[in-house]
Amino acid sequence: SASANKPVLTLFTKKPCPLCDEAKEALEPYKGRFILQEVDITLSENSVWCDKYKYDIPVFHLNGKFLMKHRVDIQKFEDQLMKMELQND
């Protein structure tokens, strides 16, 4: 299926996170091209991520690799997304 090949964008977040909301809005036009997975760093099972990112959210990983933090870098995101789409064809 097409969704099997879609890159997974992981958003490390917590509530409330206005910057995360802003980031999600910025990514809205692309949402058909990736799967968004949100990780709440305040949950006990995510304490490793909490220690790592508590002052940096939102943090984005694309297919498990660090991509960007604080703000969405649309250019970088688009470049990486396109690269992955080309690899999948």
mmCIF file of N, CA and C in Angstrom:
data_model
loop_
_atom_site.group_PDB
_atom_site.id
_atom_site.type_symbol
_atom_site.label_atom_id
_atom_site.label_comp_id
_atom_site.label_asym_id
_atom_site.label_seq_id
_atom_site.Cartn_x
_atom_site.Cartn_y
_atom_site.Cartn_z
ATOM 1 N N SER A 1 0.841 -1.202 0.000
ATOM 2 C CA SER A 1 0.000 0.000 0.000
ATOM 3 C C SER A 1 0.871 1.245 0.000
ATOM 4 N N ALA A 2 0.311 2.322 -0.468
ATOM 5 C CA ALA A 2 1.069 3.564 -0.574
ATOM 6 C C ALA A 2 1.547 4.045 0.790
ATOM 7 N N SER A 3 0.704 3.878 1.808
ATOM 8 C CA SER A 3 1.066 4.407 3.123
ATOM 9 C C SER A 3 2.236 3.648 3.743
ATOM 10 N N ALA A 4 2.478 2.423 3.293
ATOM 11 C CA ALA A 4 3.594 1.654 3.823
ATOM 12 C C ALA A 4 4.920 2.338 3.503
ATOM 13 N N ASN A 5 4.953 3.067 2.379
ATOM 14 C CA ASN A 5 6.192 3.720 1.980
ATOM 15 C C ASN A 5 6.295 5.164 2.445
ATOM 16 N N LYS A 6 5.250 5.648 3.094
ATOM 17 C CA LYS A 6 5.302 7.046 3.516
ATOM 18 C C LYS A 6 6.296 7.217 4.651
ATOM 19 N N PRO A 7 7.092 8.269 4.586
ATOM 20 C CA PRO A 7 8.009 8.553 5.690
ATOM 21 C C PRO A 7 7.219 8.834 6.968
ATOM 22 N N VAL A 8 7.813 8.489 8.092
ATOM 23 C CA VAL A 8 7.180 8.767 9.378
ATOM 24 C C VAL A 8 7.858 9.978 10.001
ATOM 25 N N LEU A 9 7.064 10.993 10.262
ATOM 26 C CA LEU A 9 7.559 12.186 10.935
ATOM 27 C C LEU A 9 7.146 12.086 12.393
ATOM 28 N N THR A 10 8.126 12.013 13.272
ATOM 29 C CA THR A 10 7.841 11.916 14.696
ATOM 30 C C THR A 10 7.978 13.299 15.317
ATOM 31 N N LEU A 11 6.934 13.690 16.025
ATOM 32 C CA LEU A 11 6.928 14.975 16.719
ATOM 33 C C LEU A 11 7.013 14.712 18.210
ATOM 34 N N PHE A 12 8.101 15.179 18.826
ATOM 35 C CA PHE A 12 8.242 15.080 20.272
ATOM 36 C C PHE A 12 7.597 16.328 20.865
ATOM 37 N N THR A 13 6.593 16.117 21.711
ATOM 38 C CA THR A 13 5.743 17.209 22.150
ATOM 39 C C THR A 13 5.298 17.022 23.586
ATOM 40 N N LYS A 14 4.622 18.002 24.131
ATOM 41 C CA LYS A 14 3.922 17.875 25.404
ATOM 42 C C LYS A 14 2.801 18.898 25.407
ATOM 43 N N LYS A 15 1.894 18.756 26.349
ATOM 44 C CA LYS A 15 0.776 19.693 26.417
ATOM 45 C C LYS A 15 1.005 20.716 27.518
ATOM 46 N N PRO A 16 0.701 21.968 27.368
ATOM 47 C CA PRO A 16 0.433 22.623 26.088
ATOM 48 C C PRO A 16 1.755 22.942 25.395
ATOM 49 N N CYS A 17 1.696 23.067 24.097
ATOM 50 C CA CYS A 17 2.899 23.409 23.338
ATOM 51 C C CYS A 17 2.497 24.238 22.124
ATOM 52 N N PRO A 18 2.391 25.555 22.311
ATOM 53 C CA PRO A 18 1.995 26.440 21.212
ATOM 54 C C PRO A 18 2.921 26.322 20.007
ATOM 55 N N LEU A 19 4.217 26.129 20.254
ATOM 56 C CA LEU A 19 5.154 25.979 19.139
ATOM 57 C C LEU A 19 4.872 24.704 18.349
ATOM 58 N N CYS A 20 4.427 23.655 19.067
ATOM 59 C CA CYS A 20 4.089 22.397 18.389
ATOM 60 C C CYS A 20 2.866 22.594 17.503
ATOM 61 N N ASP A 21 1.883 23.330 18.024
ATOM 62 C CA ASP A 21 0.680 23.605 17.240
ATOM 63 C C ASP A 21 1.034 24.385 15.984
ATOM 64 N N GLU A 22 1.926 25.349 16.170
ATOM 65 C CA GLU A 22 2.385 26.170 15.044
ATOM 66 C C GLU A 22 3.092 25.293 14.006
ATOM 67 N N ALA A 23 3.920 24.402 14.505
ATOM 68 C CA ALA A 23 4.677 23.501 13.631
ATOM 69 C C ALA A 23 3.729 22.612 12.838
ATOM 70 N N LYS A 24 2.723 22.073 13.519
ATOM 71 C CA LYS A 24 1.770 21.195 12.834
ATOM 72 C C LYS A 24 1.018 21.951 11.749
ATOM 73 N N GLU A 25 0.701 23.209 12.030
ATOM 74 C CA GLU A 25 0.030 24.034 11.029
ATOM 75 C C GLU A 25 0.902 24.233 9.805
ATOM 76 N N ALA A 26 2.195 24.475 10.046
ATOM 77 C CA ALA A 26 3.135 24.695 8.945
ATOM 78 C C ALA A 26 3.253 23.450 8.067
ATOM 79 N N LEU A 27 3.064 22.278 8.674
ATOM 80 C CA LEU A 27 3.216 21.012 7.940
ATOM 81 C C LEU A 27 1.925 20.560 7.275
ATOM 82 N N GLU A 28 0.839 21.237 7.588
ATOM 83 C CA GLU A 28 -0.486 20.872 7.084
ATOM 84 C C GLU A 28 -0.515 20.596 5.571
ATOM 85 N N PRO A 29 0.075 21.474 4.737
ATOM 86 C CA PRO A 29 0.008 21.253 3.286
ATOM 87 C C PRO A 29 0.666 19.949 2.824
ATOM 88 N N TYR A 30 1.516 19.366 3.671
ATOM 89 C CA TYR A 30 2.263 18.169 3.283
ATOM 90 C C TYR A 30 1.674 16.894 3.863
ATOM 91 N N LYS A 31 0.589 17.012 4.624
ATOM 92 C CA LYS A 31 0.196 15.879 5.465
ATOM 93 C C LYS A 31 -0.202 14.621 4.708
ATOM 94 N N GLY A 32 -0.487 14.727 3.419
ATOM 95 C CA GLY A 32 -0.762 13.524 2.641
ATOM 96 C C GLY A 32 0.493 12.743 2.290
ATOM 97 N N ARG A 33 1.635 13.342 2.551
ATOM 98 C CA ARG A 33 2.907 12.743 2.106
ATOM 99 C C ARG A 33 3.709 12.074 3.215
ATOM 100 N N PHE A 34 3.226 12.168 4.449
ATOM 101 C CA PHE A 34 3.945 11.525 5.548
ATOM 102 C C PHE A 34 2.958 11.082 6.620
ATOM 103 N N ILE A 35 3.449 10.243 7.522
ATOM 104 C CA ILE A 35 2.640 9.810 8.655
ATOM 105 C C ILE A 35 3.160 10.550 9.878
ATOM 106 N N LEU A 36 2.278 11.245 10.562
ATOM 107 C CA LEU A 36 2.689 11.982 11.758
ATOM 108 C C LEU A 36 2.483 11.110 12.981
ATOM 109 N N GLN A 37 3.546 11.000 13.747
ATOM 110 C CA GLN A 37 3.501 10.222 14.970
ATOM 111 C C GLN A 37 3.898 11.166 16.091
ATOM 112 N N GLU A 38 3.023 11.323 17.079
ATOM 113 C CA GLU A 38 3.341 12.235 18.169
ATOM 114 C C GLU A 38 3.792 11.467 19.397
ATOM 115 N N VAL A 39 4.878 11.933 19.999
ATOM 116 C CA VAL A 39 5.393 11.325 21.215
ATOM 117 C C VAL A 39 5.296 12.355 22.326
ATOM 118 N N ASP A 40 4.486 12.043 23.327
ATOM 119 C CA ASP A 40 4.329 12.933 24.479
ATOM 120 C C ASP A 40 5.475 12.653 25.443
ATOM 121 N N ILE A 41 6.409 13.603 25.550
ATOM 122 C CA ILE A 41 7.601 13.355 26.360
ATOM 123 C C ILE A 41 7.306 13.372 27.864
ATOM 124 N N THR A 42 6.096 13.757 28.255
ATOM 125 C CA THR A 42 5.782 13.772 29.688
ATOM 126 C C THR A 42 5.325 12.399 30.187
ATOM 127 N N LEU A 43 5.061 11.462 29.272
ATOM 128 C CA LEU A 43 4.664 10.119 29.689
ATOM 129 C C LEU A 43 5.883 9.374 30.219
ATOM 130 N N SER A 44 5.659 8.580 31.273
ATOM 131 C CA SER A 44 6.797 7.922 31.923
ATOM 132 C C SER A 44 7.594 7.030 30.968
ATOM 133 N N GLU A 45 6.905 6.392 30.016
ATOM 134 C CA GLU A 45 7.646 5.511 29.097
ATOM 135 C C GLU A 45 8.520 6.298 28.119
ATOM 136 N N ASN A 46 8.350 7.609 28.079
ATOM 137 C CA ASN A 46 9.145 8.444 27.172
ATOM 138 C C ASN A 46 10.172 9.300 27.918
ATOM 139 N N SER A 47 10.519 8.883 29.135
ATOM 140 C CA SER A 47 11.405 9.704 29.970
ATOM 141 C C SER A 47 12.774 9.945 29.325
ATOM 142 N N VAL A 48 13.225 8.992 28.518
ATOM 143 C CA VAL A 48 14.508 9.167 27.816
ATOM 144 C C VAL A 48 14.434 10.396 26.915
ATOM 145 N N TRP A 49 13.303 10.504 26.197
ATOM 146 C CA TRP A 49 13.117 11.648 25.296
ATOM 147 C C TRP A 49 12.920 12.929 26.093
ATOM 148 N N CYS A 50 12.269 12.799 27.226
ATOM 149 C CA CYS A 50 12.041 13.979 28.069
ATOM 150 C C CYS A 50 13.379 14.570 28.513
ATOM 151 N N ASP A 51 14.281 13.700 28.993
ATOM 152 C CA ASP A 51 15.601 14.163 29.428
ATOM 153 C C ASP A 51 16.341 14.834 28.285
ATOM 154 N N LYS A 52 16.172 14.268 27.102
ATOM 155 C CA LYS A 52 16.917 14.745 25.945
ATOM 156 C C LYS A 52 16.348 16.052 25.386
ATOM 157 N N TYR A 53 15.014 16.150 25.359
ATOM 158 C CA TYR A 53 14.380 17.234 24.598
ATOM 159 C C TYR A 53 13.527 18.200 25.410
ATOM 160 N N LYS A 54 13.530 18.090 26.736
ATOM 161 C CA LYS A 54 12.547 18.877 27.491
ATOM 162 C C LYS A 54 12.621 20.385 27.241
ATOM 163 N N TYR A 55 13.795 20.892 26.870
ATOM 164 C CA TYR A 55 13.897 22.333 26.609
ATOM 165 C C TYR A 55 13.869 22.665 25.128
ATOM 166 N N ASP A 56 13.644 21.672 24.303
ATOM 167 C CA ASP A 56 13.793 21.878 22.860
ATOM 168 C C ASP A 56 12.535 21.643 22.037
ATOM 169 N N ILE A 57 11.450 21.181 22.649
ATOM 170 C CA ILE A 57 10.299 20.840 21.821
ATOM 171 C C ILE A 57 9.716 22.074 21.139
ATOM 172 N N PRO A 58 9.130 21.922 19.970
ATOM 173 C CA PRO A 58 8.999 20.654 19.267
ATOM 174 C C PRO A 58 10.306 20.189 18.636
ATOM 175 N N VAL A 59 10.477 18.872 18.643
ATOM 176 C CA VAL A 59 11.607 18.244 17.964
ATOM 177 C C VAL A 59 11.025 17.276 16.950
ATOM 178 N N PHE A 60 11.598 17.258 15.768
ATOM 179 C CA PHE A 60 11.114 16.366 14.713
ATOM 180 C C PHE A 60 12.187 15.371 14.301
ATOM 181 N N HIS A 61 11.765 14.121 14.175
ATOM 182 C CA HIS A 61 12.610 13.084 13.589
ATOM 183 C C HIS A 61 11.890 12.623 12.336
ATOM 184 N N LEU A 62 12.649 12.370 11.282
ATOM 185 C CA LEU A 62 12.060 11.825 10.067
ATOM 186 C C LEU A 62 12.617 10.421 9.895
ATOM 187 N N ASN A 63 11.718 9.436 9.887
ATOM 188 C CA ASN A 63 12.126 8.019 9.836
ATOM 189 C C ASN A 63 13.210 7.712 10.866
ATOM 190 N N GLY A 64 13.002 8.217 12.084
ATOM 191 C CA GLY A 64 13.909 7.879 13.177
ATOM 192 C C GLY A 64 15.185 8.697 13.259
ATOM 193 N N LYS A 65 15.383 9.606 12.310
ATOM 194 C CA LYS A 65 16.593 10.439 12.355
ATOM 195 C C LYS A 65 16.220 11.876 12.700
ATOM 196 N N PHE A 66 17.032 12.497 13.558
ATOM 197 C CA PHE A 66 16.780 13.890 13.925
ATOM 198 C C PHE A 66 16.717 14.759 12.679
ATOM 199 N N LEU A 67 15.688 15.611 12.633
ATOM 200 C CA LEU A 67 15.531 16.493 11.473
ATOM 201 C C LEU A 67 15.645 17.965 11.858
ATOM 202 N N MET A 68 14.857 18.386 12.852
ATOM 203 C CA MET A 68 14.838 19.815 13.204
ATOM 204 C C MET A 68 14.183 19.988 14.567
ATOM 205 N N LYS A 69 14.382 21.169 15.145
ATOM 206 C CA LYS A 69 13.739 21.462 16.419
ATOM 207 C C LYS A 69 13.312 22.920 16.499
ATOM 208 N N HIS A 70 12.471 23.204 17.478
ATOM 209 C CA HIS A 70 11.925 24.535 17.764
ATOM 210 C C HIS A 70 10.952 25.038 16.709
ATOM 211 N N ARG A 71 11.433 25.168 15.488
ATOM 212 C CA ARG A 71 10.575 25.658 14.413
ATOM 213 C C ARG A 71 10.686 24.744 13.209
ATOM 214 N N VAL A 72 9.651 24.757 12.396
ATOM 215 C CA VAL A 72 9.699 23.948 11.184
ATOM 216 C C VAL A 72 10.525 24.667 10.136
ATOM 217 N N ASP A 73 11.539 23.965 9.648
ATOM 218 C CA ASP A 73 12.329 24.458 8.529
ATOM 219 C C ASP A 73 11.736 23.800 7.281
ATOM 220 N N ILE A 74 10.817 24.519 6.641
ATOM 221 C CA ILE A 74 10.066 23.938 5.528
ATOM 222 C C ILE A 74 10.991 23.479 4.401
ATOM 223 N N GLN A 75 12.006 24.267 4.113
ATOM 224 C CA GLN A 75 12.925 23.918 3.027
ATOM 225 C C GLN A 75 13.620 22.597 3.314
ATOM 226 N N LYS A 76 14.140 22.485 4.524
ATOM 227 C CA LYS A 76 14.832 21.266 4.935
ATOM 228 C C LYS A 76 13.869 20.081 4.912
ATOM 229 N N PHE A 77 12.674 20.309 5.444
ATOM 230 C CA PHE A 77 11.673 19.250 5.493
ATOM 231 C C PHE A 77 11.321 18.765 4.092
ATOM 232 N N GLU A 78 11.078 19.727 3.214
ATOM 233 C CA GLU A 78 10.707 19.401 1.835
ATOM 234 C C GLU A 78 11.821 18.624 1.132
ATOM 235 N N ASP A 79 13.061 19.066 1.323
ATOM 236 C CA ASP A 79 14.210 18.392 0.705
ATOM 237 C C ASP A 79 14.291 16.937 1.160
ATOM 238 N N GLN A 80 14.183 16.732 2.475
ATOM 239 C CA GLN A 80 14.290 15.383 3.036
ATOM 240 C C GLN A 80 13.125 14.504 2.588
ATOM 241 N N LEU A 81 11.948 15.106 2.574
ATOM 242 C CA LEU A 81 10.750 14.373 2.175
ATOM 243 C C LEU A 81 10.886 13.904 0.727
ATOM 244 N N MET A 82 11.355 14.805 -0.112
ATOM 245 C CA MET A 82 11.505 14.489 -1.520
ATOM 246 C C MET A 82 12.542 13.392 -1.729
ATOM 247 N N LYS A 83 13.639 13.494 -0.984
ATOM 248 C CA LYS A 83 14.685 12.489 -1.063
ATOM 249 C C LYS A 83 14.125 11.101 -0.754
ATOM 250 N N MET A 84 13.303 11.031 0.298
ATOM 251 C CA MET A 84 12.728 9.754 0.698
ATOM 252 C C MET A 84 11.728 9.245 -0.325
ATOM 253 N N GLU A 85 10.962 10.158 -0.893
ATOM 254 C CA GLU A 85 9.990 9.761 -1.901
ATOM 255 C C GLU A 85 10.696 9.198 -3.132
ATOM 256 N N LEU A 86 11.825 9.797 -3.486
ATOM 257 C CA LEU A 86 12.584 9.321 -4.641
ATOM 258 C C LEU A 86 13.166 7.945 -4.368
ATOM 259 N N GLN A 87 13.612 7.710 -3.134
ATOM 260 C CA GLN A 87 14.172 6.407 -2.766
ATOM 261 C C GLN A 87 13.108 5.320 -2.837
ATOM 262 N N ASN A 88 11.874 5.696 -2.549
ATOM 263 C CA ASN A 88 10.796 4.709 -2.504
ATOM 264 C C ASN A 88 10.242 4.340 -3.869
ATOM 265 N N ASP A 89 10.520 5.178 -4.856
ATOM 266 C CA ASP A 89 9.944 4.893 -6.193
ATOM 267 C C ASP A 89 10.611 3.715 -6.871
#
